[in-house]
């Protein structure tokens, strides 16, 4: 199954690598103090320098591939998974990558991929938004017909691969002509699938378009960081209102080892005390799925402030989520050596859970099991541990993000949602904001879509199955059909 293969590869040849044996990630912070209410943030500190990664206007291409370090690394990876020899890994992979992955581990993954795509693979396209060092290619297996994305980041100077992961993609489109037909397809999915589609009204509020199981609280998986982003957006807007002419997004906070989490994400490899701006952390967290960036922002804001924002939007079942879990705490509960820890946490009341998370508590002392992380091939504590919200809750959150991103000084909020996302036909869309997330048994796909006629929509798709892995391609197919329905929703009959 493609999902299984790519899950293993994504975790083994992951963005920054799995936890090395015996490596301590670092404990979560102590319970934060209550948030300061309506107090504005102080004026920003000097920003952290960020190297411009924008490709030049006169960029050359080899076929579809940009001649950049990231583009050439993508070309190398496609060659490796279809049979090119790997003579000396040091010629291809950066030292930071080889420090985490020995030759044997890389060869094992390549053997699995080569067996799957022995008949060859075709690059369908390079996704828009590539930079000098990053590229995402959509590839189809020649014999299997299976489609997947290759995400690669290269060192700018040497061109060697610094991070690499794969994820499923879906090119076979569901030609749904109406929402009722989409509901029929969703009814065929195992587990529970929910969707909520609304128009963002210029005068305020949401205009109902369609929901199915829209008020049912489901596990969000990695997409829970949308609520952290919403909390940050709220605080940035408050700071801008209280300090006109300043840019609070450029405030820099230091990287802390105690907040480093599991992949994906490169921030966990950045030395402690390195300053990183809030804007960069938001982009890493949402657009790049960096778990360590999410932990740093949660710590900066304070868990209680994130909880307050979350509960203000969550009408389905907010208590099941509390207290708010950082990403490392989440992994500790799901991947602990003690397989009973998650169940005991779930059965505890909120105060007891807090005590388990505080210094000296059972969750605080737990260490995620590396073997379980790499071989994570089935749902774990799916309905009991994590972050839970309904598709309607998420749609309201997306509306809040959309409106805030339009305000002066809030461009970094929009940039944070400018991730690779799924492939959609952009001819009808002036702008696309996306945040997705997946783990075994969970798929969440969420969009803010501004159409070419100026109308704006939000779409939330959530799918949970507590019993088995999800065939994620089917979820992409259904959600992609919903996006296409929104592309034509309410248009005049004579329009194409």
XYZ file of C-alpha atoms in Angstrom:
496
model
C 0.000 0.000 0.000
C 1.395 3.373 -1.020
C 0.312 4.986 2.237
C 2.287 2.451 4.241
C 5.402 2.774 2.060
C 5.368 6.548 2.138
C 4.609 6.666 5.848
C 7.689 4.587 6.590
C 9.835 6.602 4.201
C 8.522 9.910 5.533
C 9.465 8.864 9.050
C 12.771 7.181 8.215
C 14.098 9.604 5.591
C 12.182 12.361 7.324
C 12.522 16.084 7.165
C 15.207 16.267 9.800
C 15.434 12.685 10.966
C 14.006 10.544 13.690
C 15.322 10.595 17.217
C 18.675 8.921 17.498
C 18.835 5.965 19.915
C 19.125 7.193 23.458
C 18.803 10.831 22.450
C 16.864 12.972 24.909
C 14.630 15.480 23.195
C 14.287 17.615 26.282
C 11.389 18.074 28.708
C 8.372 20.247 28.031
C 8.112 23.532 29.902
C 6.500 23.806 33.289
C 2.856 24.822 33.448
C 2.660 28.388 32.078
C 1.420 31.298 34.099
C -2.034 32.612 33.224
C -2.071 34.812 30.131
C -1.874 38.544 30.692
C -5.413 39.126 29.482
C -5.665 42.088 27.198
C -2.148 43.365 27.917
C -0.372 44.165 24.639
C 2.928 42.569 23.729
C 6.013 44.754 24.290
C 7.687 46.457 21.322
C 9.532 43.923 19.152
C 13.138 42.893 19.561
C 15.504 43.116 16.565
C 14.634 40.537 13.916
C 16.669 37.430 13.206
C 18.447 37.615 9.862
C 16.841 35.378 7.242
C 18.644 34.606 4.002
C 16.674 35.435 0.869
C 15.773 32.128 -0.788
C 13.885 33.633 -3.737
C 15.000 32.310 -7.132
C 16.153 34.875 -9.725
C 13.798 36.122 -12.437
C 16.014 34.739 -15.234
C 16.035 31.221 -13.807
C 16.841 28.378 -16.210
C 15.008 25.039 -16.355
C 15.905 21.496 -17.370
C 12.555 20.290 -18.609
C 10.220 21.161 -15.720
C 12.970 21.235 -13.110
C 14.415 24.598 -12.046
C 18.200 24.853 -12.138
C 18.534 25.558 -8.424
C 20.130 23.545 -5.625
C 16.651 22.341 -4.612
C 15.629 21.495 -8.176
C 18.802 19.543 -8.890
C 18.408 17.672 -5.592
C 14.866 16.733 -6.655
C 16.261 15.392 -9.926
C 18.813 13.330 -7.981
C 16.170 11.824 -5.702
C 13.967 10.742 -8.611
C 16.997 9.076 -10.135
C 17.862 7.278 -6.901
C 14.373 5.821 -6.364
C 14.256 4.556 -9.959
C 17.614 2.806 -9.896
C 20.549 5.224 -10.069
C 23.495 3.965 -8.021
C 24.390 5.669 -4.745
C 28.181 5.392 -4.725
C 29.213 7.706 -1.894
C 26.351 9.113 0.217
C 28.585 12.041 1.228
C 28.459 13.256 -2.376
C 24.648 13.387 -2.294
C 23.574 14.011 1.306
C 24.606 16.812 3.649
C 26.540 16.007 6.838
C 23.518 16.892 9.006
C 21.494 14.251 7.148
C 24.177 11.529 7.341
C 24.678 12.203 11.041
C 21.137 10.944 11.619
C 20.901 8.314 8.900
C 23.684 5.788 8.341
C 24.311 4.282 4.925
C 22.443 1.080 5.816
C 19.271 2.987 6.671
C 19.362 4.997 3.441
C 19.969 1.842 1.394
C 17.047 0.092 3.101
C 14.648 2.864 2.172
C 15.949 3.049 -1.397
C 15.491 -0.719 -1.818
C 11.872 -0.409 -0.740
C 11.226 2.479 -3.104
C 13.060 0.847 -6.014
C 11.073 -2.351 -5.609
C 7.898 -0.294 -5.776
C 8.960 1.749 -8.797
C 11.198 -0.688 -10.674
C 9.267 0.108 -13.854
C 10.243 3.758 -13.612
C 8.616 6.969 -12.479
C 7.602 10.147 -14.294
C 7.827 13.676 -12.941
C 4.395 15.188 -13.557
C 5.341 18.674 -12.410
C 7.260 20.770 -9.932
C 4.823 22.499 -7.603
C 4.688 26.322 -7.674
C 6.387 28.135 -4.819
C 9.791 26.457 -5.093
C 12.774 28.418 -3.757
C 16.516 28.227 -4.339
C 16.884 25.422 -1.800
C 13.429 23.808 -1.649
C 11.364 21.982 -4.264
C 8.329 19.705 -4.314
C 7.883 17.326 -7.240
C 4.761 15.305 -8.086
C 5.771 11.877 -9.402
C 3.787 8.982 -10.874
C 4.974 5.355 -10.860
C 5.028 4.114 -14.453
C 3.666 0.648 -13.719
C 1.755 1.205 -10.472
C 0.145 4.499 -11.489
C 0.514 5.648 -7.884
C 1.266 9.332 -7.391
C 3.347 10.873 -4.618
C 5.105 14.102 -3.716
C 8.854 14.393 -3.147
C 9.789 17.222 -0.771
C 13.471 18.102 -0.806
C 15.692 20.779 0.689
C 19.312 21.219 -0.387
C 22.273 23.108 0.986
C 22.592 26.323 -0.977
C 26.347 26.163 -1.552
C 27.022 22.438 -1.974
C 23.644 21.342 -3.387
C 23.673 18.268 -1.145
C 20.367 17.027 0.271
C 19.699 18.306 3.790
C 16.132 17.032 4.179
C 13.869 14.692 2.264
C 10.420 13.214 2.667
C 7.671 11.695 0.589
C 3.900 11.917 0.891
C 0.977 10.529 -1.117
C -0.710 12.643 -3.768
C -3.792 12.111 -5.883
C -4.284 12.939 -9.552
C -7.440 10.918 -10.290
C -10.244 13.457 -9.998
C -13.726 12.805 -8.678
C -16.110 14.500 -11.099
C -18.803 15.524 -8.610
C -21.437 17.808 -10.096
C -23.248 18.512 -6.804
C -22.688 18.321 -3.048
C -25.115 15.406 -2.767
C -22.897 13.342 -5.025
C -19.915 14.246 -2.864
C -21.840 13.099 0.225
C -22.420 9.721 -1.437
C -18.684 9.314 -1.999
C -17.921 10.343 1.585
C -20.419 7.765 2.814
C -18.250 5.067 1.249
C -15.204 6.037 3.328
C -14.382 3.936 6.383
C -14.575 5.597 9.789
C -16.030 9.104 9.994
C -15.504 11.778 7.331
C -16.727 15.339 7.813
C -16.758 18.441 5.648
C -17.777 22.084 6.057
C -17.845 24.631 3.238
C -18.761 28.298 3.727
C -18.417 31.612 1.959
C -16.657 34.383 3.869
C -19.094 37.275 3.586
C -17.569 40.725 3.014
C -20.043 42.235 5.486
C -19.093 39.691 8.170
C -19.977 36.154 9.125
C -20.090 32.972 7.082
C -22.520 32.050 4.342
C -23.531 28.392 4.556
C -22.798 26.239 1.511
C -22.583 22.630 2.685
C -21.743 20.407 5.643
C -21.706 16.686 6.314
C -21.047 15.461 9.876
C -19.967 19.075 10.316
C -20.635 19.341 14.064
C -18.890 16.108 15.050
C -15.640 16.507 17.023
C -12.803 14.618 15.340
C -9.068 14.321 15.899
C -7.118 17.019 14.039
C -3.659 15.469 14.092
C -0.947 17.924 12.948
C -3.593 20.420 11.766
C -4.176 21.386 15.417
C -1.417 23.978 14.944
C -3.982 26.126 13.109
C -5.275 27.064 16.559
C -1.757 28.054 17.654
C -1.491 30.174 14.508
C -4.864 31.756 15.269
C -3.757 32.613 18.798
C -0.548 34.139 17.476
C -2.497 36.144 14.900
C -4.749 37.496 17.624
C -1.772 38.636 19.700
C 0.035 40.148 16.709
C -3.066 42.125 15.768
C -3.405 43.357 19.338
C 0.251 44.415 19.378
C -0.123 46.275 16.068
C -3.202 48.073 17.386
C -1.356 49.149 20.536
C 1.973 49.971 18.844
C 1.166 51.496 15.436
C 4.068 51.509 13.027
C 5.845 48.546 14.624
C 6.166 45.006 13.299
C 5.691 42.572 16.191
C 6.100 39.659 13.764
C 9.826 40.447 13.651
C 10.324 39.895 17.365
C 12.969 37.203 17.716
C 12.918 34.492 20.353
C 15.775 32.039 21.040
C 15.689 28.378 20.108
C 15.534 26.215 23.247
C 16.551 22.586 23.455
C 13.747 21.844 25.913
C 11.208 22.733 23.216
C 12.645 20.564 20.443
C 10.236 17.934 19.176
C 10.099 15.081 16.666
C 10.019 15.483 12.869
C 8.938 16.884 10.590
C 10.861 20.114 10.847
C 14.407 21.450 10.581
C 14.283 23.799 13.580
C 15.175 20.921 15.904
C 18.672 20.957 14.358
C 19.226 24.687 14.942
C 21.651 25.418 17.832
C 20.189 26.574 21.119
C 19.917 30.368 21.628
C 19.726 31.031 17.865
C 17.182 33.869 17.446
C 14.245 33.178 15.126
C 11.503 35.690 14.352
C 7.857 34.997 15.129
C 7.086 35.357 11.421
C 9.621 32.657 10.553
C 8.331 30.361 13.307
C 4.771 30.776 12.045
C 5.838 29.937 8.495
C 7.816 26.899 9.632
C 4.955 25.647 11.801
C 2.117 26.003 9.305
C 3.618 25.963 5.823
C 6.363 23.428 6.594
C 4.739 21.438 9.424
C 7.641 21.986 11.830
C 6.731 20.490 15.216
C 9.573 22.250 17.015
C 8.400 25.622 15.703
C 4.903 24.807 17.009
C 6.328 24.083 20.459
C 8.239 27.362 20.526
C 5.170 29.382 19.584
C 2.982 27.550 22.103
C 5.559 28.290 24.808
C 5.811 31.942 23.730
C 2.043 32.435 23.843
C 1.358 30.282 26.884
C -0.855 27.201 26.811
C -3.682 28.947 28.628
C -3.859 31.614 25.960
C -4.021 28.966 23.216
C -6.755 27.176 25.182
C -8.763 30.375 25.520
C -8.632 30.990 21.763
C -9.450 27.334 21.066
C -12.468 27.293 23.369
C -13.768 30.510 21.845
C -14.119 28.717 18.505
C -14.820 25.146 19.590
C -18.448 24.270 20.239
C -18.194 20.524 19.626
C -16.241 19.030 22.553
C -13.539 21.380 23.925
C -12.995 19.573 27.232
C -11.607 16.455 25.552
C -8.607 18.476 24.326
C -7.645 20.119 27.623
C -5.021 20.755 28.757
C -3.497 21.768 25.431
C -0.691 19.421 24.424
C 2.565 20.558 22.885
C 3.807 18.420 20.022
C 6.431 16.608 22.104
C 3.895 15.845 24.840
C 1.596 14.495 22.133
C 4.319 12.143 20.879
C 5.223 11.079 24.403
C 1.648 10.020 25.092
C 1.205 8.146 21.836
C 4.669 6.593 21.574
C 5.732 6.033 25.196
C 7.389 2.802 26.298
C 4.496 2.441 28.735
C 1.603 1.629 26.417
C -0.896 2.335 29.222
C 0.148 5.963 29.643
C -2.173 7.359 26.964
C -5.183 5.522 28.326
C -4.539 6.619 31.910
C -4.086 10.212 30.735
C -7.333 10.102 28.763
C -9.280 8.753 31.753
C -7.985 11.497 34.073
C -9.686 14.815 34.733
C -8.081 18.080 33.601
C -6.280 18.748 36.883
C -4.796 15.246 36.978
C -3.677 15.625 33.371
C -1.911 18.870 34.247
C -0.047 17.094 37.013
C 1.066 14.384 34.577
C 2.453 17.075 32.253
C 4.258 19.130 34.901
C 7.884 18.566 35.837
C 8.172 15.212 37.599
C 4.901 13.951 36.149
C 4.605 10.756 34.130
C 4.252 12.453 30.757
C 7.063 14.885 31.535
C 9.438 11.982 32.266
C 8.366 9.819 29.323
C 10.507 9.521 26.189
C 8.990 8.728 22.781
C 10.045 5.295 21.603
C 12.086 5.595 18.408
C 11.106 2.149 17.178
C 7.398 2.894 17.579
C 7.878 6.225 15.813
C 9.545 4.686 12.760
C 7.114 1.750 12.573
C 3.996 3.806 13.397
C 1.606 2.039 11.038
C -1.756 2.169 12.793
C -3.990 4.512 14.824
C -2.868 5.176 18.408
C -5.233 6.614 21.063
C -7.013 8.294 18.181
C -10.265 9.244 19.876
C -8.884 9.863 23.351
C -5.576 11.775 23.216
C -4.898 14.830 21.108
C -6.725 17.881 19.812
C -10.381 17.605 18.786
C -12.682 19.932 16.881
C -15.456 19.738 14.314
C -15.236 20.704 10.655
C -17.530 23.660 11.442
C -15.177 24.751 14.253
C -12.241 24.620 11.853
C -14.184 26.577 9.222
C -14.789 29.350 11.770
C -11.085 29.316 12.621
C -10.196 29.623 8.919
C -12.553 32.595 8.615
C -10.793 34.291 11.517
C -7.383 33.683 9.911
C -8.634 34.956 6.548
C -10.001 38.203 7.969
C -6.939 38.881 10.128
C -4.540 38.229 7.250
C -6.203 41.083 5.300
C -5.403 43.682 7.939
C -2.369 46.018 7.789
C 0.818 44.434 9.106
C -0.582 40.889 9.003
C 1.033 39.616 5.794
C 3.093 37.001 7.730
C -0.166 35.349 8.760
C -1.076 34.771 5.115
C 2.467 33.620 4.341
C 2.233 31.021 7.099
C -0.566 29.320 5.168
C 1.326 29.381 1.876
C 2.448 25.763 1.986
C 2.686 23.275 -0.909
C -0.728 21.762 -0.203
C -2.567 19.553 -2.651
C -2.539 20.109 -6.356
C -5.615 22.057 -7.410
C -6.475 23.851 -10.623
C -5.479 27.426 -9.782
C -6.999 29.001 -12.879
C -10.095 29.951 -10.872
C -8.275 31.015 -7.702
C -6.586 34.355 -7.042
C -5.026 33.009 -3.832
C -4.917 29.710 -1.963
C -4.134 29.208 1.718
C -3.745 25.620 2.886
C -2.962 23.628 6.011
C -3.176 19.858 6.117
C -2.082 17.145 8.456
C -1.994 13.370 8.637
C -1.015 10.536 10.913
C -2.183 6.909 10.902
C -5.978 7.098 11.149
C -6.209 10.906 10.734
C -6.430 13.149 7.684
C -7.222 16.873 7.830
C -7.262 19.152 4.761
C -8.165 22.817 5.145
C -8.296 25.740 2.704
C -8.848 29.483 2.528
C -9.712 30.095 -1.136
C -10.104 33.458 -2.833
C -11.675 33.096 -6.261
C -10.839 35.121 -9.379
C -14.101 37.050 -8.971
C -13.143 38.154 -5.454
C -15.411 35.765 -3.547
C -13.721 33.937 -0.682
C -14.437 30.493 0.757
C -13.262 28.281 3.600
C -13.258 24.499 3.395
C -12.492 21.985 6.159
C -12.262 18.233 5.543
C -11.657 15.859 8.485
C -11.427 12.068 8.320
C -10.822 9.672 11.223
C -10.669 5.901 11.389
C -9.689 4.488 14.767
C -9.331 0.971 13.383
C -7.005 1.168 10.408
C -4.744 3.243 8.184
C -6.601 5.611 5.903
C -6.277 5.258 2.135
C -5.360 8.939 2.056
C -5.642 9.202 -1.714
C -9.405 8.739 -1.420
C -9.562 11.640 1.012
C -7.563 13.848 -1.347
C -9.927 12.853 -4.145
C -13.041 13.851 -2.188
C -11.566 17.096 -0.853
C -10.287 18.025 -4.311
C -13.798 17.569 -5.695
C -15.115 19.935 -3.003
C -12.600 22.580 -4.081
C -13.803 22.243 -7.681
C -17.427 22.644 -6.572
C -16.481 25.888 -4.853
C -14.784 27.078 -8.048
C -18.192 27.141 -9.745
C -20.434 27.875 -6.752
C -22.784 30.792 -7.398
C -21.295 31.773 -10.721
C -23.604 33.131 -13.392
C -24.868 30.413 -15.745
C -23.099 31.900 -18.742
C -19.686 31.825 -17.078
C -17.379 28.895 -17.997
